[in-house]
Amino acid sequence: MRLRALLDTDALGLRLLGGEDELDRTVRGVMTTDLRDPSRYLSGGELVLTGLAWRRDAADSEPFVRILAQAGVAALAAGEAELGDVPDDLVAACARHRLPLFAVHESVAFATITEHVVRQVSGERAGDLAAVVDRHRRMMTSGPAGGGPEVVLDLLRSDLDLRAWVLSPAGRMIAGPKETAPVLPSDVCAQLAAEHLAATRAGRRAPHRVTLGTSPARTFSLFPVRSWGHRPAAAGAERPPQAARDVRDVRDVRDVRETVLSDWLLAVEADAGDWAEERLDLLYGVTQLIAVERDRRDAARTVRRRLAQEILELVQAGAAPAEIAARLRVAAPVLLPGLGAAPHWQVVVARVEWEDGQVPPGPVAQALLEEILVDPLSTGPEHSDRIAVAHTGDEAIALVPLPAVSSEHDGSETGILADALLQAVRAPLAAGLDDDGRVTLGVSAAVHSAEGLRGALEEARHARRVAAARPGRVCAAGHQELASHVLLLPFVPDDVRRAFTARLLDPLHDYDRRHRAELIPTLEAFLDCDGSWTRCATRLHLHVNTLRYRVGRIEQLTGRDLSRLEDKLDFFLALRMS
């Protein structure tokens, strides 16, 4: 479609601010973004929609527009809901780069524009899809009460007698038809997610057909839901029927690993193997409608991500607790609307690693945490909308608010538990990681104030390193496991370990070799008996005086005093590291 056609549709609420001479450009897709640099998600020909959250001052407009122009986008459409009128500096920057600029009236949802472009670019759908799309558009664009993906799933049920569910990559049910109660147990959801991720990593053609159980067996067809903001594909990945293909091919150019751990899927209880092209086209159209809702939810996370980034920067910079507490007071009502009490906080750290190092790990881990940090038995988006996730370097950091714990719960575990989190996500995510990826997670204890947040961050990071020392594709550790020094020893650098053990134990090994005095076994037994002379002598079948002589020789050779706790601890760690 041409840009000019967008101005002919009054319902889109677009007003041209510049670039009249460029209105014959072809639009091949649409993308919503508030990233300062969205270049890695652009392939050319897009209509870019933005709420201007990336703009902090006038100097930001020029580099943003230059990135879009260099990527070959068709035009930029800026929403007026955030700042009112579109800033003059953005108008000027678009004029310099000959990039057509539209203003989007605050009453018009980006989802309305996205859906219009998708429909126009894709061409005419089959008659039943057109009816579903048209009815869903009216409900979906009427505001938050539109019903989200549940509405289109209800239409599939009522119009086509198809039962379908939207699942997260870890197997959580995002949405199901309202007309019937959810009938997918959590273990079935997890199996479907695992099958879908494995098929996606293998580059198999969608839809992926899966049969579960035997009495009776249930057959599902799995369709990927890839948002317009990020839609990669592996080499040889699936190609949809032609009517949907024209749009999808614009996006299917990136490494599938960028989003395989965060993209939703549509599970339809039917065998799509013998479906006509028109019916397959219908389901791909439905996934595009669901992707619009996914993009809307991602856009709503922008504020929470910004809050997390600001708090994280303050914590890492060693800001005063009062300053951090002020930011937490701002974050609390955003993350937990309607709660009167200030929450406690937990920190979760994640890292996603790929063997070839070609995929930036931070954004992947950020999107993953936003999908999995919810009760796996819950449905709907509201739980995942109560966390804020930032990414820095190679890791993602989630700030998880918890309602204030009442006295009746004192002494019990609250919030996210590493074991429960691992059990819920390990099997599906491992399928998506295939044989070249790894996810490690660390979970802190709950803290009650800004003073504890820095410690919680370090605790979560240490826990993640403990998880990384374990075998497996998906590993997690919690704060409870940091109480054992044994789990921390693998993180001491090798050269430090060697120097430490040599300084304490080499004199004893040398003496034992020359005199067969068994000082090392004596030291081990003495520490294992907590320094008890009687118990240690009994264990070694020695007279107490002989034991005292050996311990005295150990102290003489090393210059340490085994009556001191510090020296006992040093010997204990040296023996464990040797």
XYZ file of C-alpha atoms in Angstrom:
578
model
C 0.000 0.000 0.000
C 1.050 3.640 -0.498
C 1.521 6.165 2.289
C -1.017 8.374 0.582
C -3.725 5.813 1.291
C -3.285 6.285 5.037
C -4.582 9.844 4.773
C -7.715 8.653 2.978
C -8.908 6.727 6.057
C -10.381 9.132 8.594
C -10.618 6.477 11.306
C -6.809 6.332 11.508
C -6.629 9.904 12.799
C -3.417 10.713 10.890
C -2.362 14.270 10.159
C 0.551 14.939 7.753
C 3.248 17.181 9.252
C 5.855 16.870 6.500
C 6.988 14.860 3.502
C 4.146 15.504 1.092
C 6.444 14.787 -1.858
C 7.190 11.288 -0.504
C 3.625 9.998 -0.134
C 3.987 7.518 -2.989
C 6.369 5.415 -0.910
C 5.308 1.803 -0.409
C 4.474 0.540 3.078
C 5.449 -3.107 3.596
C 4.829 -3.441 7.335
C 4.352 -1.609 10.598
C 6.383 -1.433 13.814
C 5.708 0.169 17.202
C 8.754 1.270 19.199
C 9.937 3.621 21.918
C 13.559 2.459 21.746
C 16.156 5.176 21.241
C 17.832 2.934 18.656
C 15.409 0.457 17.038
C 17.675 -0.232 14.053
C 18.174 -3.929 14.843
C 14.425 -4.476 14.443
C 14.087 -2.605 11.128
C 14.419 -4.093 7.662
C 13.008 -1.256 5.512
C 9.596 -0.202 4.279
C 7.970 0.060 7.723
C 5.558 2.635 9.014
C 7.095 3.287 12.437
C 4.701 4.186 15.266
C 6.116 5.840 18.392
C 4.743 7.298 21.587
C 7.867 9.519 21.929
C 8.920 7.944 25.241
C 12.485 7.859 23.850
C 12.620 11.692 23.645
C 14.075 13.388 26.709
C 15.051 16.672 25.094
C 15.231 18.299 21.648
C 18.679 16.858 20.911
C 17.262 13.317 20.819
C 15.178 13.831 17.671
C 18.014 14.109 15.132
C 19.772 10.780 15.934
C 16.443 8.943 16.167
C 15.264 10.157 12.757
C 18.688 9.535 11.206
C 18.521 5.873 12.341
C 15.083 5.451 10.777
C 16.132 7.081 7.512
C 19.258 4.931 7.244
C 17.146 1.814 7.825
C 14.893 2.786 4.903
C 11.610 3.085 6.774
C 8.663 4.467 4.814
C 7.419 7.004 7.352
C 7.169 7.941 11.028
C 3.892 8.408 12.926
C 4.168 10.102 16.340
C 1.429 9.849 18.970
C 0.157 13.036 20.599
C -0.943 11.366 23.849
C 2.449 11.746 25.606
C 3.558 15.303 24.770
C 0.516 16.861 23.117
C 1.652 18.398 19.837
C 4.516 16.701 18.032
C 7.711 18.637 18.930
C 9.088 21.077 16.351
C 12.562 19.522 16.609
C 11.155 16.191 15.430
C 9.358 17.885 12.527
C 12.594 19.617 11.521
C 14.661 16.431 11.752
C 12.196 14.538 9.544
C 12.289 17.348 6.999
C 16.115 17.222 6.862
C 16.069 13.480 6.219
C 13.056 13.596 3.835
C 11.154 11.238 6.126
C 7.358 11.663 5.971
C 5.936 12.473 9.404
C 2.378 11.935 10.634
C 0.761 12.984 13.902
C -1.536 10.391 15.509
C -4.466 11.826 17.428
C -4.498 10.828 21.093
C -7.894 9.144 20.676
C -6.524 6.631 18.141
C -4.838 3.461 19.380
C -1.683 2.291 17.614
C -3.375 -1.103 17.405
C -5.983 0.407 15.067
C -3.308 1.653 12.659
C -1.343 -1.595 12.892
C -4.355 -3.710 12.111
C -5.348 -1.490 9.178
C -1.878 -1.728 7.608
C -1.694 -5.489 8.183
C -5.021 -5.999 6.472
C -4.181 -3.763 3.527
C -0.733 -5.244 2.944
C -1.922 -8.810 3.317
C -4.702 -8.366 0.796
C -8.175 -9.804 0.982
C -8.660 -12.570 3.508
C -11.045 -15.446 3.241
C -14.630 -14.466 4.045
C -14.676 -16.013 7.520
C -11.385 -14.319 8.508
C -12.675 -10.953 7.336
C -15.683 -11.361 9.606
C -13.520 -12.315 12.591
C -11.074 -9.482 11.993
C -13.794 -6.887 11.540
C -15.718 -7.922 14.645
C -12.546 -8.158 16.710
C -11.304 -4.775 15.518
C -14.398 -3.055 16.869
C -14.019 -4.725 20.257
C -10.251 -4.478 20.486
C -9.942 -0.776 19.655
C -12.712 0.357 21.974
C -10.275 0.650 24.872
C -9.125 -1.535 27.772
C -12.592 -3.097 28.028
C -12.187 -4.552 24.547
C -11.269 -7.921 26.000
C -7.829 -8.536 24.508
C -6.973 -11.878 22.884
C -9.807 -13.661 24.698
C -12.285 -11.951 22.373
C -10.831 -13.344 19.166
C -10.517 -16.788 20.781
C -14.217 -16.642 21.613
C -14.949 -15.792 17.988
C -12.929 -18.771 16.803
C -15.010 -20.926 19.130
C -18.388 -19.512 18.148
C -17.811 -18.972 14.413
C -15.512 -21.859 13.494
C -15.935 -24.320 16.367
C -12.206 -24.149 17.153
C -10.893 -24.141 20.716
C -7.633 -22.237 21.047
C -5.379 -20.889 23.770
C -2.520 -18.390 23.842
C 0.484 -19.704 25.785
C 3.762 -18.213 26.931
C 7.033 -19.913 25.911
C 7.250 -21.386 29.422
C 3.761 -22.856 29.160
C 1.711 -20.311 31.122
C -1.779 -19.732 29.796
C -2.008 -16.128 28.615
C -5.579 -16.348 27.339
C -8.312 -18.845 26.612
C -11.869 -18.685 25.293
C -14.252 -17.173 27.828
C -17.175 -19.272 26.670
C -15.619 -22.425 28.120
C -13.565 -22.859 31.249
C -9.833 -23.486 30.646
C -9.364 -27.197 30.067
C -5.608 -27.283 29.562
C -3.812 -28.548 32.690
C -0.500 -26.882 33.471
C 1.471 -29.994 32.454
C -0.222 -30.025 29.033
C 0.564 -26.326 28.559
C 4.204 -27.024 29.414
C 4.374 -29.933 26.933
C 2.862 -27.847 24.150
C 5.282 -24.990 24.823
C 8.240 -27.399 24.798
C 7.129 -28.986 21.518
C 6.657 -25.573 19.937
C 10.067 -24.290 21.057
C 11.821 -27.446 19.875
C 10.136 -27.200 16.461
C 10.976 -23.509 16.188
C 14.664 -24.102 16.975
C 14.741 -26.931 14.444
C 13.332 -24.602 11.772
C 10.365 -26.862 11.057
C 7.461 -25.525 9.050
C 4.477 -24.239 11.055
C 1.902 -25.131 12.149
C 3.517 -27.723 14.402
C 1.185 -30.672 15.012
C 1.383 -32.428 18.385
C -0.590 -35.386 19.771
C -0.689 -35.835 23.546
C -2.090 -38.692 25.622
C -3.704 -41.924 24.539
C -7.124 -42.204 26.168
C -8.293 -40.112 24.585
C -5.506 -38.600 22.505
C -5.645 -34.850 21.898
C -4.170 -33.271 18.770
C -3.044 -29.651 18.678
C -1.708 -27.380 15.953
C 0.741 -24.768 17.200
C 1.149 -21.389 15.502
C 3.855 -18.846 16.421
C 2.689 -15.413 17.582
C 5.450 -13.045 16.502
C 5.023 -9.409 17.344
C 5.675 -6.613 14.897
C 8.302 -5.225 17.252
C 10.584 -8.257 16.866
C 9.986 -11.149 14.479
C 13.019 -13.301 13.694
C 13.174 -16.572 11.854
C 15.699 -19.331 11.498
C 17.027 -20.354 8.123
C 14.411 -22.477 6.445
C 11.726 -21.440 8.938
C 8.067 -21.746 8.172
C 6.390 -19.730 5.429
C 2.667 -19.025 5.791
C 0.085 -19.054 3.029
C 0.451 -16.274 0.487
C -2.111 -13.836 1.889
C -0.242 -13.604 5.202
C 3.198 -14.193 3.672
C 3.464 -10.752 2.091
C 3.578 -9.144 5.532
C 5.449 -11.853 7.421
C 8.397 -11.964 5.036
C 9.229 -8.349 5.867
C 10.146 -9.452 9.379
C 11.451 -13.007 9.014
C 15.094 -12.068 8.636
C 16.702 -12.296 12.083
C 18.148 -14.903 14.383
C 15.313 -16.943 15.896
C 17.172 -17.043 19.222
C 16.478 -13.339 19.794
C 12.845 -14.025 20.694
C 12.324 -17.788 20.878
C 12.257 -17.613 24.696
C 9.667 -14.840 24.838
C 7.335 -15.184 21.831
C 3.815 -16.425 22.518
C 2.164 -19.299 20.671
C -1.400 -20.081 19.631
C -2.441 -23.663 20.440
C -5.489 -24.811 18.451
C -7.076 -28.136 19.371
C -7.309 -29.492 15.826
C -5.160 -31.159 13.195
C -4.252 -28.494 10.632
C -2.447 -30.966 8.393
C -5.245 -31.151 5.822
C -6.629 -27.620 6.157
C -7.281 -25.582 3.058
C -5.052 -22.599 2.342
C -7.830 -20.179 3.254
C -8.306 -21.723 6.690
C -4.581 -21.628 7.428
C -4.596 -18.017 6.267
C -7.332 -17.335 8.793
C -5.254 -18.662 11.692
C -2.197 -16.678 10.644
C -4.407 -13.609 10.578
C -5.557 -14.402 14.110
C -1.935 -14.657 15.277
C -1.338 -11.186 13.838
C -4.273 -9.804 15.807
C -2.910 -11.408 18.973
C 0.527 -9.970 18.138
C -1.049 -6.503 18.113
C -2.242 -7.082 21.668
C 1.203 -8.385 22.603
C 2.806 -5.233 21.229
C 0.352 -3.107 23.179
C 1.325 -4.874 26.390
C 5.014 -4.509 25.565
C 4.516 -0.788 25.057
C 2.818 -0.587 28.462
C 5.973 -2.069 30.006
C 8.036 0.919 28.897
C 7.345 2.902 32.061
C 8.119 -0.057 34.320
C 11.353 -0.751 32.453
C 12.357 2.886 32.862
C 11.629 2.776 36.587
C 13.712 -0.373 36.963
C 16.598 1.183 35.034
C 16.569 4.340 37.155
C 16.467 2.412 40.434
C 19.177 0.019 39.251
C 21.458 2.895 38.279
C 20.964 4.503 41.692
C 21.673 1.253 43.520
C 24.808 0.463 41.503
C 26.091 4.016 41.869
C 25.854 3.766 45.658
C 23.199 6.478 45.980
C 21.905 7.440 49.402
C 19.113 5.170 50.706
C 16.800 8.194 50.958
C 17.171 8.839 47.225
C 16.520 5.198 46.367
C 13.542 5.140 48.736
C 12.061 8.145 46.927
C 12.239 6.304 43.601
C 10.686 3.215 45.186
C 7.773 5.305 46.426
C 7.225 6.451 42.840
C 7.460 2.890 41.530
C 5.139 1.272 44.076
C 1.809 2.695 42.831
C 2.788 1.988 39.207
C 3.634 -1.632 39.891
C 1.006 -2.329 42.542
C -1.913 -0.014 41.848
C -4.498 0.214 44.573
C -2.386 -1.224 47.395
C -2.256 0.973 50.457
C 0.850 -0.542 52.057
C 4.364 -0.044 50.743
C 5.618 -3.360 49.356
C 8.695 -5.372 50.066
C 11.012 -6.068 47.147
C 12.825 -8.990 45.614
C 15.521 -9.003 42.944
C 15.863 -11.670 40.264
C 18.880 -11.776 37.951
C 18.954 -13.762 34.707
C 21.510 -14.447 32.028
C 20.950 -16.130 28.656
C 24.083 -17.385 26.933
C 24.477 -18.766 23.407
C 27.625 -20.662 22.497
C 28.515 -18.571 19.447
C 27.953 -15.247 21.262
C 26.149 -13.767 18.252
C 22.889 -12.829 20.042
C 22.985 -9.923 22.545
C 22.040 -11.602 25.844
C 20.651 -8.610 27.779
C 17.422 -7.955 25.807
C 16.732 -11.693 25.500
C 17.028 -12.161 29.268
C 14.868 -9.071 29.881
C 12.020 -10.356 27.714
C 12.337 -13.804 29.279
C 12.002 -12.490 32.851
C 8.933 -10.489 31.876
C 7.315 -13.729 30.712
C 8.256 -16.116 33.532
C 8.133 -14.058 36.741
C 4.516 -14.921 37.431
C 2.656 -17.710 39.131
C 2.737 -20.490 36.503
C -0.792 -21.518 37.497
C -2.225 -18.022 36.985
C -3.779 -16.741 33.764
C -3.936 -13.324 32.179
C -1.431 -10.477 32.040
C -2.059 -8.758 35.356
C 0.612 -10.630 37.338
C 3.389 -10.017 34.820
C 2.442 -6.355 34.772
C 3.634 -6.041 38.364
C 7.341 -6.352 37.750
C 9.934 -4.012 36.295
C 12.897 -5.426 34.370
C 16.015 -3.651 33.155
C 19.046 -5.084 31.436
C 22.649 -4.075 31.871
C 25.532 -5.682 30.045
C 24.916 -9.409 29.687
C 22.264 -9.818 32.375
C 18.702 -8.755 33.094
C 17.593 -7.573 36.538
C 13.984 -7.714 37.712
C 12.603 -5.612 40.533
C 9.676 -7.574 41.955
C 7.330 -5.792 44.389
C 5.622 -7.853 47.059
C 2.664 -6.744 49.166
C 3.613 -6.005 52.766
C 3.672 -9.280 54.731
C 1.138 -9.451 57.537
C 2.087 -10.710 60.980
C 0.309 -14.008 60.406
C 2.838 -14.841 57.690
C 5.927 -13.994 59.718
C 8.607 -16.634 59.430
C 7.298 -18.168 56.219
C 8.750 -17.887 52.764
C 7.183 -15.169 50.616
C 7.544 -14.071 47.036
C 9.419 -15.955 44.318
C 11.160 -19.184 45.282
C 14.017 -20.364 43.071
C 13.027 -24.045 43.224
C 9.407 -23.374 42.255
C 10.461 -21.038 39.452
C 12.904 -23.607 38.085
C 10.362 -26.418 38.203
C 7.816 -24.323 36.289
C 10.049 -23.268 33.404
C 12.887 -25.774 33.068
C 11.367 -28.290 30.637
C 9.908 -25.853 28.062
C 12.852 -23.452 28.091
C 15.370 -26.273 27.725
C 13.654 -27.200 24.447
C 14.050 -23.629 23.201
C 17.698 -23.530 24.195
C 18.390 -26.679 22.148
C 22.070 -27.647 22.450
C 23.653 -24.207 22.189
C 21.966 -22.071 24.852
C 21.831 -21.744 28.628
C 19.689 -19.826 31.138
C 20.824 -19.162 34.701
C 18.676 -17.450 37.331
C 19.401 -16.036 40.787
C 16.747 -15.003 43.328
C 17.284 -12.777 46.359
C 15.441 -12.762 49.657
C 12.718 -10.168 50.196
C 13.988 -6.851 51.582
C 11.942 -4.309 53.458
C 13.631 -1.009 52.638
C 15.871 0.864 50.241
C 18.876 0.083 52.456
C 18.508 -3.610 51.641
C 18.151 -3.269 47.887
C 21.864 -3.161 47.087
C 22.442 -6.273 49.172
C 19.516 -7.993 47.437
C 21.039 -7.218 44.037
C 24.400 -8.655 45.020
C 22.670 -11.637 46.624
C 20.752 -12.379 43.420
C 23.915 -12.031 41.346
C 25.819 -14.417 43.622
C 22.932 -16.871 43.479
C 22.981 -16.731 39.667
C 26.696 -17.548 39.699
C 25.964 -20.497 41.969
C 23.377 -21.663 39.417
C 25.908 -21.183 36.598
C 28.306 -23.588 38.339
C 25.733 -26.387 38.030
C 25.168 -28.665 35.029
C 22.064 -28.256 32.890
C 20.519 -25.942 30.307
C 18.273 -24.136 32.814
C 19.528 -23.615 36.370
C 18.397 -21.454 39.277
C 19.546 -20.774 42.822
C 18.041 -18.793 45.686
C 19.335 -16.829 48.608
C 18.924 -19.820 50.942
C 21.745 -21.616 49.156
C 24.243 -18.840 49.748
C 24.465 -19.781 53.424
C 26.887 -22.586 52.524
C 30.472 -21.566 51.855
C 30.886 -24.729 49.761
C 28.713 -23.243 46.998
C 30.797 -20.077 46.930
C 34.174 -21.794 46.552
C 33.863 -22.400 42.768
C 33.827 -18.649 42.221
C 37.241 -18.030 43.800
C 39.745 -17.505 40.935
C 42.009 -20.500 40.342
C 45.237 -18.626 40.985
C 43.907 -17.282 44.295
C 42.797 -20.769 45.327
C 46.183 -22.274 44.491
C 48.115 -19.582 46.361
C 45.848 -19.810 49.407
C 46.011 -23.617 49.739
C 49.744 -23.740 49.028
C 50.513 -21.189 51.752
C 48.608 -23.174 54.387
C 48.939 -26.797 53.355
C 52.245 -27.208 51.469
C 54.344 -27.136 54.682
C 52.177 -29.910 56.112
C 52.310 -32.021 52.928
C 56.113 -31.687 52.848
C 56.438 -32.684 56.505
C 54.151 -35.708 55.992
C 56.203 -36.885 53.005
C 59.437 -36.704 54.999
C 58.194 -38.049 58.355
C 54.944 -39.906 57.633
C 53.440 -37.865 60.435
C 49.859 -37.753 59.055
C 49.426 -34.076 59.906
C 46.876 -33.501 57.097
C 44.536 -36.334 58.247
C 44.918 -35.100 61.806
C 43.982 -31.559 60.807
C 40.900 -32.794 58.916
C 39.721 -34.885 61.862
C 40.373 -32.088 64.375
C 38.256 -29.617 62.393
C 35.558 -32.214 61.755
C 35.301 -32.762 65.535
C 34.870 -29.006 66.073
C 38.180 -28.795 67.928
C 37.244 -31.385 70.564
C 40.451 -33.058 71.799
C 38.684 -36.065 73.279
C 36.469 -36.855 70.283
C 39.280 -36.323 67.789
C 41.711 -38.545 69.749
C 39.070 -41.273 69.943
C 38.401 -41.083 66.213
C 42.115 -41.305 65.346
C 42.833 -43.939 68.034
C 45.474 -41.649 69.558
C 46.355 -40.592 73.075
C 45.287 -37.010 73.694
C 48.921 -35.988 74.298
C 49.911 -37.390 70.877
C 47.093 -35.386 69.311
C 48.257 -32.240 71.111
C 51.770 -32.810 69.806
C 50.555 -33.121 66.196
C 48.365 -30.015 66.434
C 51.296 -28.127 67.955
C 53.479 -29.202 65.027
C 50.781 -27.981 62.582
C 50.719 -24.586 64.299
C 54.519 -24.380 64.334
C 54.847 -25.164 60.604
C 52.111 -22.766 59.473
C 52.326 -19.974 62.028
C 48.588 -20.371 62.780
C 46.700 -20.911 66.041
C 44.018 -23.596 65.918
C 42.320 -22.168 68.992
C 41.327 -19.115 66.933
C 38.125 -19.263 64.843
C 39.704 -17.340 61.941
C 42.570 -19.803 61.618
C 40.231 -22.799 61.889
C 38.112 -21.351 59.085
C 41.154 -20.729 56.868
C 42.322 -24.305 57.299
C 38.814 -25.604 56.637
C 38.489 -23.650 53.369
C 41.994 -24.619 52.262
C 41.186 -28.304 52.718
C 37.936 -27.928 50.753
C 39.680 -26.131 47.882
C 42.671 -28.464 47.706
